PDB file of C-alpha atoms in Angstrom:
ATOM      1  CA  GLN V 402       1.133 -21.258   1.817  1.00 87.00           C
ATOM      2  CA  VAL V 403      -0.645 -18.224   3.948  1.00 94.00           C
ATOM      3  CA  GLN V 404       0.418 -16.738   6.542  1.00 96.00           C
ATOM      4  CA  LEU V 405      -0.473 -14.114   8.929  1.00 97.00           C
ATOM      5  CA  VAL V 406       1.825 -12.454  11.320  1.00 95.00           C
ATOM      6  CA  GLU V 407       0.466 -10.142  14.143  1.00 95.00           C
ATOM      7  CA  SER V 408       2.389  -8.118  16.602  1.00 95.00           C
ATOM      8  CA  GLY V 409       2.117  -5.099  19.379  1.00 97.00           C
ATOM      9  CA  GLY V 410      -0.119  -6.268  21.613  1.00 95.00           C
ATOM     10  CA  GLY V 411       1.333  -6.415  25.198  1.00 97.00           C
ATOM     11  CA  LEU V 412       0.361  -4.653  28.431  1.00 98.00           C
ATOM     12  CA  VAL V 413      -1.177  -0.883  28.933  1.00 98.00           C
ATOM     13  CA  GLU V 414      -2.563   1.184  31.927  1.00 98.00           C
ATOM     14  CA  THR V 415      -6.375   1.843  31.590  1.00 98.00           C
ATOM     15  CA  GLY V 416      -6.562   4.952  29.495  1.00 98.00           C
ATOM     16  CA  GLY V 417      -3.097   4.081  27.134  1.00 98.00           C
ATOM     17  CA  SER V 418      -2.795   3.077  23.558  1.00 98.00           C
ATOM     18  CA  LEU V 419      -1.749   0.186  21.267  1.00 98.00           C
ATOM     19  CA  ARG V 420      -0.816  -0.584  17.670  1.00 98.00           C
ATOM     20  CA  LEU V 421      -1.164  -4.326  16.467  1.00 98.00           C
ATOM     21  CA  SER V 422      -0.361  -4.792  12.889  1.00 98.00           C
ATOM     22  CA  CYS V 423      -0.617  -8.230  10.747  1.00 98.00           C
ATOM     23  CA  ALA V 424       1.318  -9.045   7.669  1.00 97.00           C
ATOM     24  CA  ALA V 425       0.179 -11.164   5.428  1.00 97.00           C
ATOM     25  CA  SER V 426       2.359 -13.061   3.056  1.00 96.00           C
ATOM     26  CA  GLY V 427       2.876 -16.340   0.850  1.00 95.00           C
ATOM     27  CA  ARG V 428       1.373 -17.325  -2.345  1.00 94.00           C
ATOM     28  CA  ILE V 429      -1.269 -14.320  -2.511  1.00 95.00           C
ATOM     29  CA  PHE V 430      -2.642 -12.885  -5.808  1.00 94.00           C
ATOM     30  CA  VAL V 431      -5.121 -10.024  -3.909  1.00 95.00           C
ATOM     31  CA  VAL V 432      -5.884  -9.660  -0.513  1.00 97.00           C
ATOM     32  CA  ASN V 433      -9.890  -8.472  -0.106  1.00 97.00           C
ATOM     33  CA  ALA V 434     -11.097  -7.552   3.449  1.00 97.00           C
ATOM     34  CA  MET V 435      -9.068  -7.846   6.111  1.00 98.00           C
ATOM     35  CA  GLY V 436     -10.309  -7.839   9.877  1.00 98.00           C
ATOM     36  CA  TRP V 437      -9.759  -8.404  13.932  1.00 98.00           C
ATOM     37  CA  TYR V 438     -11.268  -9.904  16.380  1.00 98.00           C
ATOM     38  CA  ARG V 439     -11.181 -10.525  20.181  1.00 98.00           C
ATOM     39  CA  GLN V 440     -11.747 -13.511  22.086  1.00 98.00           C
ATOM     40  CA  THR V 441     -11.720 -14.059  26.241  1.00 96.00           C
ATOM     41  CA  PRO V 442     -11.812 -17.481  28.006  1.00 93.00           C
ATOM     42  CA  GLU V 443     -15.509 -16.282  29.043  1.00 93.00           C
ATOM     43  CA  LYS V 444     -16.206 -14.742  25.200  1.00 92.00           C
ATOM     44  CA  GLN V 445     -16.798 -16.010  22.112  1.00 95.00           C
ATOM     45  CA  ARG V 446     -14.769 -14.288  19.058  1.00 97.00           C
ATOM     46  CA  GLU V 447     -16.431 -11.142  17.982  1.00 97.00           C
ATOM     47  CA  LEU V 448     -15.534  -9.315  15.885  1.00 98.00           C
ATOM     48  CA  VAL V 449     -13.916  -5.819  16.780  1.00 98.00           C
ATOM     49  CA  ALA V 450     -13.414  -4.039  13.104  1.00 98.00           C
ATOM     50  CA  THR V 451     -12.833  -4.770   9.475  1.00 98.00           C
ATOM     51  CA  ILE V 452     -11.988  -3.050   6.245  1.00 98.00           C
ATOM     52  CA  THR V 453     -12.332  -3.658   2.870  1.00 97.00           C
ATOM     53  CA  SER V 454      -9.505  -3.458   0.094  1.00 95.00           C
ATOM     54  CA  GLY V 455     -11.139   0.050  -1.255  1.00 96.00           C
ATOM     55  CA  GLY V 456     -11.347   1.282   2.340  1.00 96.00           C
ATOM     56  CA  SER V 457     -14.132   0.964   3.789  1.00 98.00           C
ATOM     57  CA  THR V 458     -14.360   0.069   7.332  1.00 98.00           C
ATOM     58  CA  ASN V 459     -16.979  -1.366  10.674  1.00 98.00           C
ATOM     59  CA  TYR V 460     -16.894  -1.359  14.154  1.00 98.00           C
ATOM     60  CA  ALA V 461     -18.137  -2.980  17.005  1.00 98.00           C
ATOM     61  CA  SER V 462     -19.954  -0.859  18.623  1.00 98.00           C
ATOM     62  CA  SER V 463     -17.990  -1.372  22.377  1.00 97.00           C
ATOM     63  CA  VAL V 464     -14.762   0.402  19.837  1.00 98.00           C
ATOM     64  CA  LYS V 465     -16.548   2.819  17.852  1.00 96.00           C
ATOM     65  CA  ASP V 466     -14.540   6.382  18.230  1.00 95.00           C
ATOM     66  CA  ARG V 467     -11.944   4.473  19.955  1.00 98.00           C
ATOM     67  CA  PHE V 468     -10.128   2.154  17.568  1.00 98.00           C
ATOM     68  CA  THR V 469      -9.276   2.773  14.318  1.00 98.00           C
ATOM     69  CA  ILE V 470      -8.290  -0.006  11.334  1.00 98.00           C
ATOM     70  CA  SER V 471      -6.393   1.052   8.497  1.00 98.00           C
ATOM     71  CA  ARG V 472      -4.504  -1.215   6.128  1.00 98.00           C
ATOM     72  CA  ASP V 473      -1.709  -0.944   3.503  1.00 97.00           C
ATOM     73  CA  ASN V 474      -2.215  -2.948   0.298  1.00 96.00           C
ATOM     74  CA  ALA V 475       1.109  -2.600  -1.188  1.00 96.00           C
ATOM     75  CA  LYS V 476       2.440  -4.415   2.351  1.00 97.00           C
ATOM     76  CA  ASN V 477      -0.750  -6.407   2.474  1.00 97.00           C
ATOM     77  CA  THR V 478      -0.506  -5.069   6.350  1.00 98.00           C
ATOM     78  CA  VAL V 479      -3.358  -4.617   8.177  1.00 98.00           C
ATOM     79  CA  TYR V 480      -3.343  -2.261  11.039  1.00 98.00           C
ATOM     80  CA  LEU V 481      -5.484  -1.562  14.575  1.00 98.00           C
ATOM     81  CA  GLN V 482      -5.320   1.698  16.530  1.00 98.00           C
ATOM     82  CA  MET V 483      -6.359   1.231  19.732  1.00 98.00           C
ATOM     83  CA  ASN V 484      -6.817   4.088  22.244  1.00 98.00           C
ATOM     84  CA  GLY V 485      -8.748   4.869  25.084  1.00 98.00           C
ATOM     85  CA  LEU V 486      -8.356   1.009  26.343  1.00 98.00           C
ATOM     86  CA  LYS V 487     -10.279   0.482  29.173  1.00 98.00           C
ATOM     87  CA  PRO V 488     -10.012  -3.794  31.120  1.00 97.00           C
ATOM     88  CA  GLU V 489     -12.735  -4.907  29.150  1.00 97.00           C
ATOM     89  CA  ASP V 490     -11.173  -4.743  25.820  1.00 98.00           C
ATOM     90  CA  THR V 491      -8.205  -7.288  27.586  1.00 98.00           C
ATOM     91  CA  ALA V 492      -8.250 -10.037  24.636  1.00 98.00           C
ATOM     92  CA  VAL V 493      -6.562 -12.268  22.314  1.00 98.00           C
ATOM     93  CA  TYR V 494      -6.729 -10.400  19.237  1.00 98.00           C
ATOM     94  CA  TYR V 495      -6.544 -11.915  16.055  1.00 98.00           C
ATOM     95  CA  CYS V 496      -6.173 -11.224  12.734  1.00 98.00           C
ATOM     96  CA  ASN V 497      -8.388 -12.644   9.269  1.00 98.00           C
ATOM     97  CA  ALA V 498      -8.029 -11.873   6.342  1.00 98.00           C
ATOM     98  CA  GLU V 499      -9.759 -12.880   2.890  1.00 97.00           C
ATOM     99  CA  VAL V 500      -7.453 -14.062   0.211  1.00 96.00           C
ATOM    100  CA  VAL V 501      -6.907 -15.106  -3.023  1.00 95.00           C
ATOM    101  CA  ASN V 502      -4.191 -17.334  -3.634  1.00 93.00           C
ATOM    102  CA  SER V 503      -1.635 -17.503  -6.870  1.00 91.00           C
ATOM    103  CA  ASP V 504      -4.290 -20.816  -7.992  1.00 93.00           C
ATOM    104  CA  LEU V 505      -7.043 -18.143  -7.520  1.00 93.00           C
ATOM    105  CA  TYR V 506      -8.651 -19.872  -4.640  1.00 93.00           C
ATOM    106  CA  THR V 507     -10.486 -17.553  -1.604  1.00 95.00           C
ATOM    107  CA  LEU V 508     -10.017 -18.560   1.744  1.00 95.00           C
ATOM    108  CA  ALA V 509     -10.405 -17.110   5.193  1.00 97.00           C
ATOM    109  CA  HIS V 510      -6.996 -17.306   6.881  1.00 97.00           C
ATOM    110  CA  TRP V 511      -6.263 -16.033  10.921  1.00 97.00           C
ATOM    111  CA  GLY V 512      -3.194 -15.533  12.451  1.00 97.00           C
ATOM    112  CA  LYS V 513      -2.073 -17.027  15.860  1.00 97.00           C
ATOM    113  CA  GLY V 514      -3.210 -14.127  18.208  1.00 97.00           C
ATOM    114  CA  THR V 515      -1.860 -11.344  19.892  1.00 97.00           C
ATOM    115  CA  LEU V 516      -2.859 -10.620  23.756  1.00 98.00           C
ATOM    116  CA  VAL V 517      -3.280  -7.655  24.904  1.00 98.00           C
ATOM    117  CA  THR V 518      -4.128  -6.788  28.604  1.00 98.00           C
ATOM    118  CA  VAL V 519      -5.563  -3.459  30.368  1.00 98.00           C
ATOM    119  CA  SER V 520      -4.697  -2.972  33.652  1.00 97.00           C
ATOM    120  CA  SER V 521      -6.993  -1.016  35.624  1.00 90.00           C
TER     121      SER V 521
END
């Protein structure tokens, strides 16, 4: 019905940058808030950043001033620009979106995740 597909993960050295993308597709009427979360085997899934359809943003304190979330509403796509990466940013990053589908039901959807590895 609705799919979220992430891309852009990979291996980078400490201090490097990566840009994640997540595109929503399917029976979409409108996409409300979108966001990025991350998870490691040692931790529960945690919020990284969110952005509303109007562009208001929210960041975890650990990534503020290093990461920037943005979106293209016409493409139903959210981005996460990650600069100054640290080994502790290593995780699987998941995209999340609140979608109103063509039947006007509102549901939260998750992508399958993309792995970001930061080497020390």
